[in-house]
PDB file of C-alpha atoms and ligand atoms in Angstrom:
ATOM      1  CA  UNK A   1       1.746  39.207  -9.634  1.00  0.00           C
ATOM      2  CA  UNK A   2       1.301  36.314  -7.050  1.00  0.00           C
ATOM      3  CA  UNK A   3       3.220  34.633  -4.402  1.00  0.00           C
ATOM      4  CA  UNK A   4       6.425  32.719  -4.837  1.00  0.00           C
ATOM      5  CA  UNK A   5       6.079  29.880  -7.009  1.00  0.00           C
ATOM      6  CA  UNK A   6       2.821  30.984  -8.386  1.00  0.00           C
ATOM      7  CA  UNK A   7       4.476  30.995 -11.977  1.00  0.00           C
ATOM      8  CA  UNK A   8       5.219  34.793 -12.600  1.00  0.00           C
ATOM      9  CA  UNK A   9       8.760  34.119 -14.227  1.00  0.00           C
ATOM     10  CA  UNK A  10       7.411  31.064 -16.238  1.00  0.00           C
ATOM     11  CA  UNK A  11       4.351  32.681 -17.573  1.00  0.00           C
ATOM     12  CA  UNK A  12       5.725  36.440 -17.627  1.00  0.00           C
ATOM     13  CA  UNK A  13       8.514  35.238 -19.952  1.00  0.00           C
ATOM     14  CA  UNK A  14       6.408  33.008 -22.154  1.00  0.00           C
ATOM     15  CA  UNK A  15       3.618  35.788 -22.416  1.00  0.00           C
ATOM     16  CA  UNK A  16       6.510  38.144 -23.496  1.00  0.00           C
ATOM     17  CA  UNK A  17       7.694  35.560 -25.945  1.00  0.00           C
ATOM     18  CA  UNK A  18       4.239  35.308 -27.599  1.00  0.00           C
ATOM     19  CA  UNK A  19       3.858  38.957 -27.873  1.00  0.00           C
ATOM     20  CA  UNK A  20       7.337  39.794 -28.859  1.00  0.00           C
ATOM     21  CA  UNK A  21       7.652  41.983 -25.720  1.00  0.00           C
ATOM     22  CA  UNK A  22      10.444  42.618 -23.393  1.00  0.00           C
ATOM     23  CA  UNK A  23      10.491  40.785 -20.133  1.00  0.00           C
ATOM     24  CA  UNK A  24      11.588  41.833 -16.825  1.00  0.00           C
ATOM     25  CA  UNK A  25      11.842  39.831 -13.625  1.00  0.00           C
ATOM     26  CA  UNK A  26      11.241  41.723 -10.533  1.00  0.00           C
ATOM     27  CA  UNK A  27      13.395  39.092  -8.919  1.00  0.00           C
ATOM     28  CA  UNK A  28      16.529  40.422 -10.618  1.00  0.00           C
ATOM     29  CA  UNK A  29      16.221  43.839  -8.966  1.00  0.00           C
ATOM     30  CA  UNK A  30      16.165  42.781  -5.225  1.00  0.00           C
ATOM     31  CA  UNK A  31      19.005  44.166  -3.583  1.00  0.00           C
ATOM     32  CA  UNK A  32      21.605  41.400  -1.984  1.00  0.00           C
ATOM     33  CA  UNK A  33      20.190  41.887   1.491  1.00  0.00           C
ATOM     34  CA  UNK A  34      16.710  40.776   0.304  1.00  0.00           C
ATOM     35  CA  UNK A  35      18.016  37.857  -1.578  1.00  0.00           C
ATOM     36  CA  UNK A  36      20.018  36.941   1.645  1.00  0.00           C
ATOM     37  CA  UNK A  37      17.089  37.139   3.938  1.00  0.00           C
ATOM     38  CA  UNK A  38      14.844  34.739   1.488  1.00  0.00           C
ATOM     39  CA  UNK A  39      17.671  32.518   1.021  1.00  0.00           C
ATOM     40  CA  UNK A  40      17.911  32.176   5.149  1.00  0.00           C
ATOM     41  CA  UNK A  41      14.324  31.643   5.139  1.00  0.00           C
ATOM     42  CA  UNK A  42      13.309  34.993   6.736  1.00  0.00           C
ATOM     43  CA  UNK A  43      10.353  36.749   5.221  1.00  0.00           C
ATOM     44  CA  UNK A  44      10.703  40.168   3.771  1.00  0.00           C
ATOM     45  CA  UNK A  45       9.226  43.024   5.526  1.00  0.00           C
ATOM     46  CA  UNK A  46       7.460  46.303   4.221  1.00  0.00           C
ATOM     47  CA  UNK A  47      10.702  48.149   4.931  1.00  0.00           C
ATOM     48  CA  UNK A  48      12.794  45.566   2.732  1.00  0.00           C
ATOM     49  CA  UNK A  49      10.284  45.836  -0.093  1.00  0.00           C
ATOM     50  CA  UNK A  50       9.541  49.563  -0.556  1.00  0.00           C
ATOM     51  CA  UNK A  51      13.037  50.438  -1.912  1.00  0.00           C
ATOM     52  CA  UNK A  52      12.877  47.290  -4.347  1.00  0.00           C
ATOM     53  CA  UNK A  53       9.384  48.329  -5.323  1.00  0.00           C
ATOM     54  CA  UNK A  54      10.519  52.050  -5.940  1.00  0.00           C
ATOM     55  CA  UNK A  55      13.426  50.520  -8.331  1.00  0.00           C
ATOM     56  CA  UNK A  56      10.549  48.569 -10.043  1.00  0.00           C
ATOM     57  CA  UNK A  57       8.318  51.788 -10.433  1.00  0.00           C
ATOM     58  CA  UNK A  58      11.271  53.544 -11.972  1.00  0.00           C
ATOM     59  CA  UNK A  59      12.006  50.610 -14.227  1.00  0.00           C
ATOM     60  CA  UNK A  60       8.283  50.809 -15.414  1.00  0.00           C
ATOM     61  CA  UNK A  61       8.299  54.552 -15.870  1.00  0.00           C
ATOM     62  CA  UNK A  62      11.606  54.453 -17.844  1.00  0.00           C
ATOM     63  CA  UNK A  63      10.253  51.595 -20.240  1.00  0.00           C
ATOM     64  CA  UNK A  64       6.955  53.525 -20.622  1.00  0.00           C
ATOM     65  CA  UNK A  65       8.971  56.850 -21.423  1.00  0.00           C
ATOM     66  CA  UNK A  66      10.560  54.866 -24.118  1.00  0.00           C
ATOM     67  CA  UNK A  67       7.489  53.647 -25.476  1.00  0.00           C
ATOM     68  CA  UNK A  68       8.385  50.088 -24.869  1.00  0.00           C
ATOM     69  CA  UNK A  69       5.936  47.199 -24.525  1.00  0.00           C
ATOM     70  CA  UNK A  70       6.950  44.762 -21.697  1.00  0.00           C
ATOM     71  CA  UNK A  71       5.899  42.040 -19.067  1.00  0.00           C
ATOM     72  CA  UNK A  72       7.040  42.725 -15.618  1.00  0.00           C
ATOM     73  CA  UNK A  73       7.020  39.841 -13.118  1.00  0.00           C
ATOM     74  CA  UNK A  74       6.490  40.820  -9.529  1.00  0.00           C
ATOM     75  CA  UNK A  75       4.866  39.566  -6.333  1.00  0.00           C
ATOM     76  CA  UNK A  76       3.238  42.905  -5.722  1.00  0.00           C
ATOM     77  CA  UNK A  77       1.409  41.038  -2.648  1.00  0.00           C
ATOM     78  CA  UNK A  78      -0.117  44.097  -1.200  1.00  0.00           C
ATOM     79  CA  UNK A  79      -2.550  46.805  -2.684  1.00  0.00           C
ATOM     80  CA  UNK A  80      -0.276  49.641  -1.392  1.00  0.00           C
ATOM     81  CA  UNK A  81       2.594  47.672  -3.325  1.00  0.00           C
ATOM     82  CA  UNK A  82       0.790  47.816  -6.423  1.00  0.00           C
ATOM     83  CA  UNK A  83      -0.093  51.370  -5.918  1.00  0.00           C
ATOM     84  CA  UNK A  84       3.579  52.225  -5.944  1.00  0.00           C
ATOM     85  CA  UNK A  85       4.107  50.385  -9.045  1.00  0.00           C
ATOM     86  CA  UNK A  86       1.017  51.707 -10.957  1.00  0.00           C
ATOM     87  CA  UNK A  87      -0.197  54.823  -9.532  1.00  0.00           C
ATOM     88  CA  UNK A  88       2.127  57.127 -11.534  1.00  0.00           C
ATOM     89  CA  UNK A  89       2.440  54.586 -14.488  1.00  0.00           C
ATOM     90  CA  UNK A  90      -1.200  54.492 -16.122  1.00  0.00           C
ATOM     91  CA  UNK A  91      -1.648  52.025 -18.850  1.00  0.00           C
ATOM     92  CA  UNK A  92      -0.367  48.877 -17.064  1.00  0.00           C
ATOM     93  CA  UNK A  93      -2.669  45.904 -16.690  1.00  0.00           C
ATOM     94  CA  UNK A  94      -2.566  43.405 -13.551  1.00  0.00           C
ATOM     95  CA  UNK A  95      -2.414  39.733 -14.172  1.00  0.00           C
ATOM     96  CA  UNK A  96      -2.804  37.581 -10.779  1.00  0.00           C
ATOM     97  CA  UNK A  97      -1.675  33.986 -10.840  1.00  0.00           C
ATOM     98  CA  UNK A  98      -3.935  32.464  -8.268  1.00  0.00           C
ATOM     99  CA  UNK A  99      -3.440  28.988  -6.875  1.00  0.00           C
ATOM    100  CA  UNK A 100      -3.972  27.016  -3.828  1.00  0.00           C
ATOM    101  CA  UNK A 101      -1.392  26.217  -1.035  1.00  0.00           C
ATOM    102  CA  UNK A 102      -0.785  22.586  -1.947  1.00  0.00           C
ATOM    103  CA  UNK A 103      -0.397  23.139  -5.702  1.00  0.00           C
ATOM    104  CA  UNK A 104       2.262  25.991  -5.064  1.00  0.00           C
ATOM    105  CA  UNK A 105       4.050  24.271  -2.408  1.00  0.00           C
ATOM    106  CA  UNK A 106       4.512  21.285  -4.583  1.00  0.00           C
ATOM    107  CA  UNK A 107       5.694  23.456  -7.375  1.00  0.00           C
ATOM    108  CA  UNK A 108       8.170  25.122  -5.064  1.00  0.00           C
ATOM    109  CA  UNK A 109       9.442  21.703  -3.570  1.00  0.00           C
ATOM    110  CA  UNK A 110      10.224  20.531  -7.136  1.00  0.00           C
ATOM    111  CA  UNK A 111      11.894  23.589  -8.140  1.00  0.00           C
ATOM    112  CA  UNK A 112      15.514  23.772  -8.070  1.00  0.00           C
ATOM    113  CA  UNK A 113      18.214  26.360  -8.209  1.00  0.00           C
ATOM    114  CA  UNK A 114      16.162  28.999  -6.799  1.00  0.00           C
ATOM    115  CA  UNK A 115      17.320  30.890  -3.575  1.00  0.00           C
ATOM    116  CA  UNK A 116      13.360  31.235  -2.288  1.00  0.00           C
ATOM    117  CA  UNK A 117      12.760  28.777   0.515  1.00  0.00           C
ATOM    118  CA  UNK A 118       9.469  26.964   0.009  1.00  0.00           C
ATOM    119  CA  UNK A 119       9.052  27.401   4.057  1.00  0.00           C
ATOM    120  CA  UNK A 120       8.282  31.096   3.089  1.00  0.00           C
ATOM    121  CA  UNK A 121       5.129  30.155   1.165  1.00  0.00           C
ATOM    122  CA  UNK A 122       2.890  30.660   4.629  1.00  0.00           C
ATOM    123  CA  UNK A 123       4.321  34.229   4.920  1.00  0.00           C
ATOM    124  CA  UNK A 124       3.815  35.087   1.237  1.00  0.00           C
ATOM    125  CA  UNK A 125       0.202  34.045   1.616  1.00  0.00           C
ATOM    126  CA  UNK A 126      -0.303  35.934   4.882  1.00  0.00           C
ATOM    127  CA  UNK A 127       1.120  38.989   3.275  1.00  0.00           C
ATOM    128  CA  UNK A 128      -0.967  38.536  -0.100  1.00  0.00           C
ATOM    129  CA  UNK A 129      -4.081  40.794  -0.386  1.00  0.00           C
ATOM    130  CA  UNK A 130      -6.031  39.453  -3.395  1.00  0.00           C
ATOM    131  CA  UNK A 131      -6.439  42.274  -6.204  1.00  0.00           C
ATOM    132  CA  UNK A 132      -9.826  43.510  -6.857  1.00  0.00           C
ATOM    133  CA  UNK A 133      -8.957  44.897 -10.290  1.00  0.00           C
ATOM    134  CA  UNK A 134      -6.819  42.262 -11.919  1.00  0.00           C
ATOM    135  CA  UNK A 135      -7.245  39.662 -14.481  1.00  0.00           C
ATOM    136  CA  UNK A 136      -7.083  36.623 -12.419  1.00  0.00           C
ATOM    137  CA  UNK A 137      -5.813  33.303 -14.146  1.00  0.00           C
ATOM    138  CA  UNK A 138      -6.046  29.778 -12.318  1.00  0.00           C
ATOM    139  CA  UNK A 139      -2.778  28.314 -12.369  1.00  0.00           C
ATOM    140  CA  UNK A 140      -3.731  24.786 -12.631  1.00  0.00           C
ATOM    141  CA  UNK A 141      -3.856  25.570 -16.242  1.00  0.00           C
ATOM    142  CA  UNK A 142      -0.818  24.991 -18.458  1.00  0.00           C
ATOM    143  CA  UNK A 143       1.442  27.806 -19.111  1.00  0.00           C
ATOM    144  CA  UNK A 144       0.546  27.859 -22.851  1.00  0.00           C
ATOM    145  CA  UNK A 145      -3.103  27.812 -21.797  1.00  0.00           C
ATOM    146  CA  UNK A 146      -2.612  30.755 -19.358  1.00  0.00           C
ATOM    147  CA  UNK A 147      -0.625  32.663 -22.042  1.00  0.00           C
ATOM    148  CA  UNK A 148      -3.764  31.914 -24.680  1.00  0.00           C
ATOM    149  CA  UNK A 149      -6.123  33.258 -22.390  1.00  0.00           C
ATOM    150  CA  UNK A 150      -4.450  36.419 -21.294  1.00  0.00           C
ATOM    151  CA  UNK A 151      -3.932  37.259 -24.883  1.00  0.00           C
ATOM    152  CA  UNK A 152      -7.576  36.256 -25.760  1.00  0.00           C
ATOM    153  CA  UNK A 153      -8.650  38.866 -23.031  1.00  0.00           C
ATOM    154  CA  UNK A 154      -6.297  41.572 -23.665  1.00  0.00           C
ATOM    155  CA  UNK A 155      -5.962  41.299 -27.574  1.00  0.00           C
ATOM    156  CA  UNK A 156      -9.408  41.060 -29.022  1.00  0.00           C
ATOM    157  CA  UNK A 157      -8.250  41.145 -32.685  1.00  0.00           C
ATOM    158  CA  UNK A 158      -8.937  37.716 -34.019  1.00  0.00           C
ATOM    159  CA  UNK A 159      -6.211  38.060 -36.823  1.00  0.00           C
ATOM    160  CA  UNK A 160      -3.811  38.918 -34.077  1.00  0.00           C
ATOM    161  CA  UNK A 161      -4.762  36.246 -31.910  1.00  0.00           C
ATOM    162  CA  UNK A 162      -4.212  33.749 -34.367  1.00  0.00           C
ATOM    163  CA  UNK A 163      -0.787  34.857 -35.280  1.00  0.00           C
ATOM    164  CA  UNK A 164      -0.024  35.081 -31.549  1.00  0.00           C
ATOM    165  CA  UNK A 165      -1.176  31.520 -30.962  1.00  0.00           C
ATOM    166  CA  UNK A 166       0.788  30.229 -33.787  1.00  0.00           C
ATOM    167  CA  UNK A 167       4.115  31.913 -32.123  1.00  0.00           C
ATOM    168  CA  UNK A 168       2.911  30.055 -28.708  1.00  0.00           C
ATOM    169  CA  UNK A 169       3.332  26.679 -30.509  1.00  0.00           C
ATOM    170  CA  UNK A 170       6.888  27.408 -31.365  1.00  0.00           C
ATOM    171  CA  UNK A 171       7.748  28.982 -28.109  1.00  0.00           C
ATOM    172  CA  UNK A 172      11.473  29.170 -27.625  1.00  0.00           C
ATOM    173  CA  UNK A 173      12.762  26.908 -25.015  1.00  0.00           C
ATOM    174  CA  UNK A 174      14.014  29.899 -22.900  1.00  0.00           C
ATOM    175  CA  UNK A 175      13.620  33.569 -23.610  1.00  0.00           C
ATOM    176  CA  UNK A 176      16.395  35.652 -22.005  1.00  0.00           C
ATOM    177  CA  UNK A 177      15.077  38.223 -19.715  1.00  0.00           C
ATOM    178  CA  UNK A 178      16.886  41.722 -19.844  1.00  0.00           C
ATOM    179  CA  UNK A 179      18.076  43.591 -16.904  1.00  0.00           C
ATOM    180  CA  UNK A 180      18.443  47.161 -17.332  1.00  0.00           C
ATOM    181  CA  UNK A 181      20.737  49.071 -14.912  1.00  0.00           C
ATOM    182  CA  UNK A 182      19.038  52.160 -13.583  1.00  0.00           C
ATOM    183  CA  UNK A 183      21.703  54.933 -13.019  1.00  0.00           C
ATOM    184  CA  UNK A 184      22.121  56.455  -9.503  1.00  0.00           C
ATOM    185  CA  UNK A 185      19.645  59.262  -9.112  1.00  0.00           C
ATOM    186  CA  UNK A 186      17.528  57.884 -11.875  1.00  0.00           C
ATOM    187  CA  UNK A 187      14.565  57.752  -9.362  1.00  0.00           C
ATOM    188  CA  UNK A 188      14.959  60.970  -7.682  1.00  0.00           C
ATOM    189  CA  UNK A 189      12.583  62.698 -10.043  1.00  0.00           C
ATOM    190  CA  UNK A 190       9.180  63.960  -8.472  1.00  0.00           C
ATOM    191  CA  UNK A 191       6.546  61.263  -8.267  1.00  0.00           C
TER     192      UNK A 191
HETATM  193  N1  ATP B 201       1.199  26.774 -15.083  1.00  0.00           N
HETATM  194  C1  ATP B 201       2.082  25.833 -14.884  1.00  0.00           C
HETATM  195  N2  ATP B 201       1.949  24.719 -14.773  1.00  0.00           N
HETATM  196  C2  ATP B 201       2.969  23.826 -14.293  1.00  0.00           C
HETATM  197  N3  ATP B 201       4.162  24.230 -13.806  1.00  0.00           N
HETATM  198  C3  ATP B 201       4.117  25.611 -13.595  1.00  0.00           C
HETATM  199  C4  ATP B 201       3.287  26.399 -14.045  1.00  0.00           C
HETATM  200  N4  ATP B 201       3.762  27.641 -13.725  1.00  0.00           N
HETATM  201  C5  ATP B 201       4.983  27.430 -13.199  1.00  0.00           C
HETATM  202  N5  ATP B 201       5.267  26.141 -13.077  1.00  0.00           N
HETATM  203  C6  ATP B 201       6.454  25.695 -12.570  1.00  0.00           C
HETATM  204  O1  ATP B 201       6.229  26.078 -11.162  1.00  0.00           O
HETATM  205  C7  ATP B 201       7.756  26.485 -10.578  1.00  0.00           C
HETATM  206  C8  ATP B 201       7.416  28.039 -10.041  1.00  0.00           C
HETATM  207  O2  ATP B 201       7.129  28.741 -11.140  1.00  0.00           O
HETATM  208  P1  ATP B 201       7.919  30.112 -11.173  1.00  0.00           P
HETATM  209  O3  ATP B 201       9.441  29.899 -10.838  1.00  0.00           O
HETATM  210  O4  ATP B 201       7.695  30.832 -12.597  1.00  0.00           O
HETATM  211  O5  ATP B 201       7.237  30.943  -9.988  1.00  0.00           O
HETATM  212  P2  ATP B 201       7.518  32.518  -9.593  1.00  0.00           P
HETATM  213  O6  ATP B 201       6.007  33.105  -9.296  1.00  0.00           O
HETATM  214  O7  ATP B 201       8.199  33.297 -10.559  1.00  0.00           O
HETATM  215  O8  ATP B 201       8.395  32.190  -8.204  1.00  0.00           O
HETATM  216  P3  ATP B 201       9.311  33.147  -7.506  1.00  0.00           P
HETATM  217  O9  ATP B 201       8.544  34.410  -7.012  1.00  0.00           O
HETATM  218  O10 ATP B 201       9.731  32.587  -6.286  1.00  0.00           O
HETATM  219  O11 ATP B 201      10.419  33.691  -8.406  1.00  0.00           O
HETATM  220  C9  ATP B 201       8.617  26.305 -11.581  1.00  0.00           C
HETATM  221  O12 ATP B 201       9.510  25.058 -11.482  1.00  0.00           O
HETATM  222  C10 ATP B 201       7.769  26.262 -13.053  1.00  0.00           C
HETATM  223  O13 ATP B 201       8.347  25.619 -13.992  1.00  0.00           O
HETATM  224  O1  GCO B 202       7.770  40.192  -2.128  1.00  0.00           O
HETATM  225  C1  GCO B 202       8.368  39.065  -1.657  1.00  0.00           C
HETATM  226  O2  GCO B 202       8.364  38.809  -0.622  1.00  0.00           O
HETATM  227  C2  GCO B 202       9.241  38.832  -2.901  1.00  0.00           C
HETATM  228  O3  GCO B 202       9.140  39.370  -4.019  1.00  0.00           O
HETATM  229  C3  GCO B 202       9.198  37.367  -3.000  1.00  0.00           C
HETATM  230  O4  GCO B 202       8.041  37.190  -3.621  1.00  0.00           O
HETATM  231  C4  GCO B 202      10.235  37.008  -4.118  1.00  0.00           C
HETATM  232  O5  GCO B 202      10.755  37.884  -4.806  1.00  0.00           O
HETATM  233  C5  GCO B 202      10.148  35.814  -4.888  1.00  0.00           C
HETATM  234  O6  GCO B 202       9.300  35.088  -4.394  1.00  0.00           O
HETATM  235  C6  GCO B 202      11.424  35.328  -4.971  1.00  0.00           C
HETATM  236  O7  GCO B 202      11.270  34.009  -5.598  1.00  0.00           O
END
């Protein structure tokens, strides 16, 4: 989790690759209206985000039901958003990518080919409620270092860490993210 530009997609994809897990990007599940808003520089409101969060909640539930291990990148800016995602989906670990305004703005300005307007950073930080129960990582670190730290914290078996670290050195250029479509009505089951 973290604001736009904090590195969720980049770190999430690298972490999933290092672990051999699936990667899902919350951005892929925004309805077109949300993308249009952000591309027009209009911040999303709670009402825009809740249906999207519900889709992600269902995605998490379906992957857990299938016994899959995965990394999901999602802004999850407010505590109540995180409740939607995790309340009925136990076992998830929250990782917060934390950085300051100047660094994140700089990264957003340098990033190309993304619909999210850097001007929306102010509203992202306004909406952000920093988590109490998350592993917090400083985004000044390199992506590889962030991944190593996460793996060290969550996977204590030294043998496993060594294997995983070797994998990081040979991290593929890009790991394709997967998008699964949730059939209509999939989420209608009682929570
Ligand atoms: N630790 C890092 N060190 C240097 N550059 C980074 C790091 N993490 C991410 N970046 C770069 O910062 C930019 C923003 O990263 P990324 O797109 O992954 O953020 P995001 O949180 O997924 O953003 P959004 O929510 O808008 O999709 C990218 O150009 C990425 O390459
Ligand atoms: O909650 C939000 O406002 C959104 O999720 C944003 O964080 C975008 O999805 C993301 O930044 C796109 O780049």
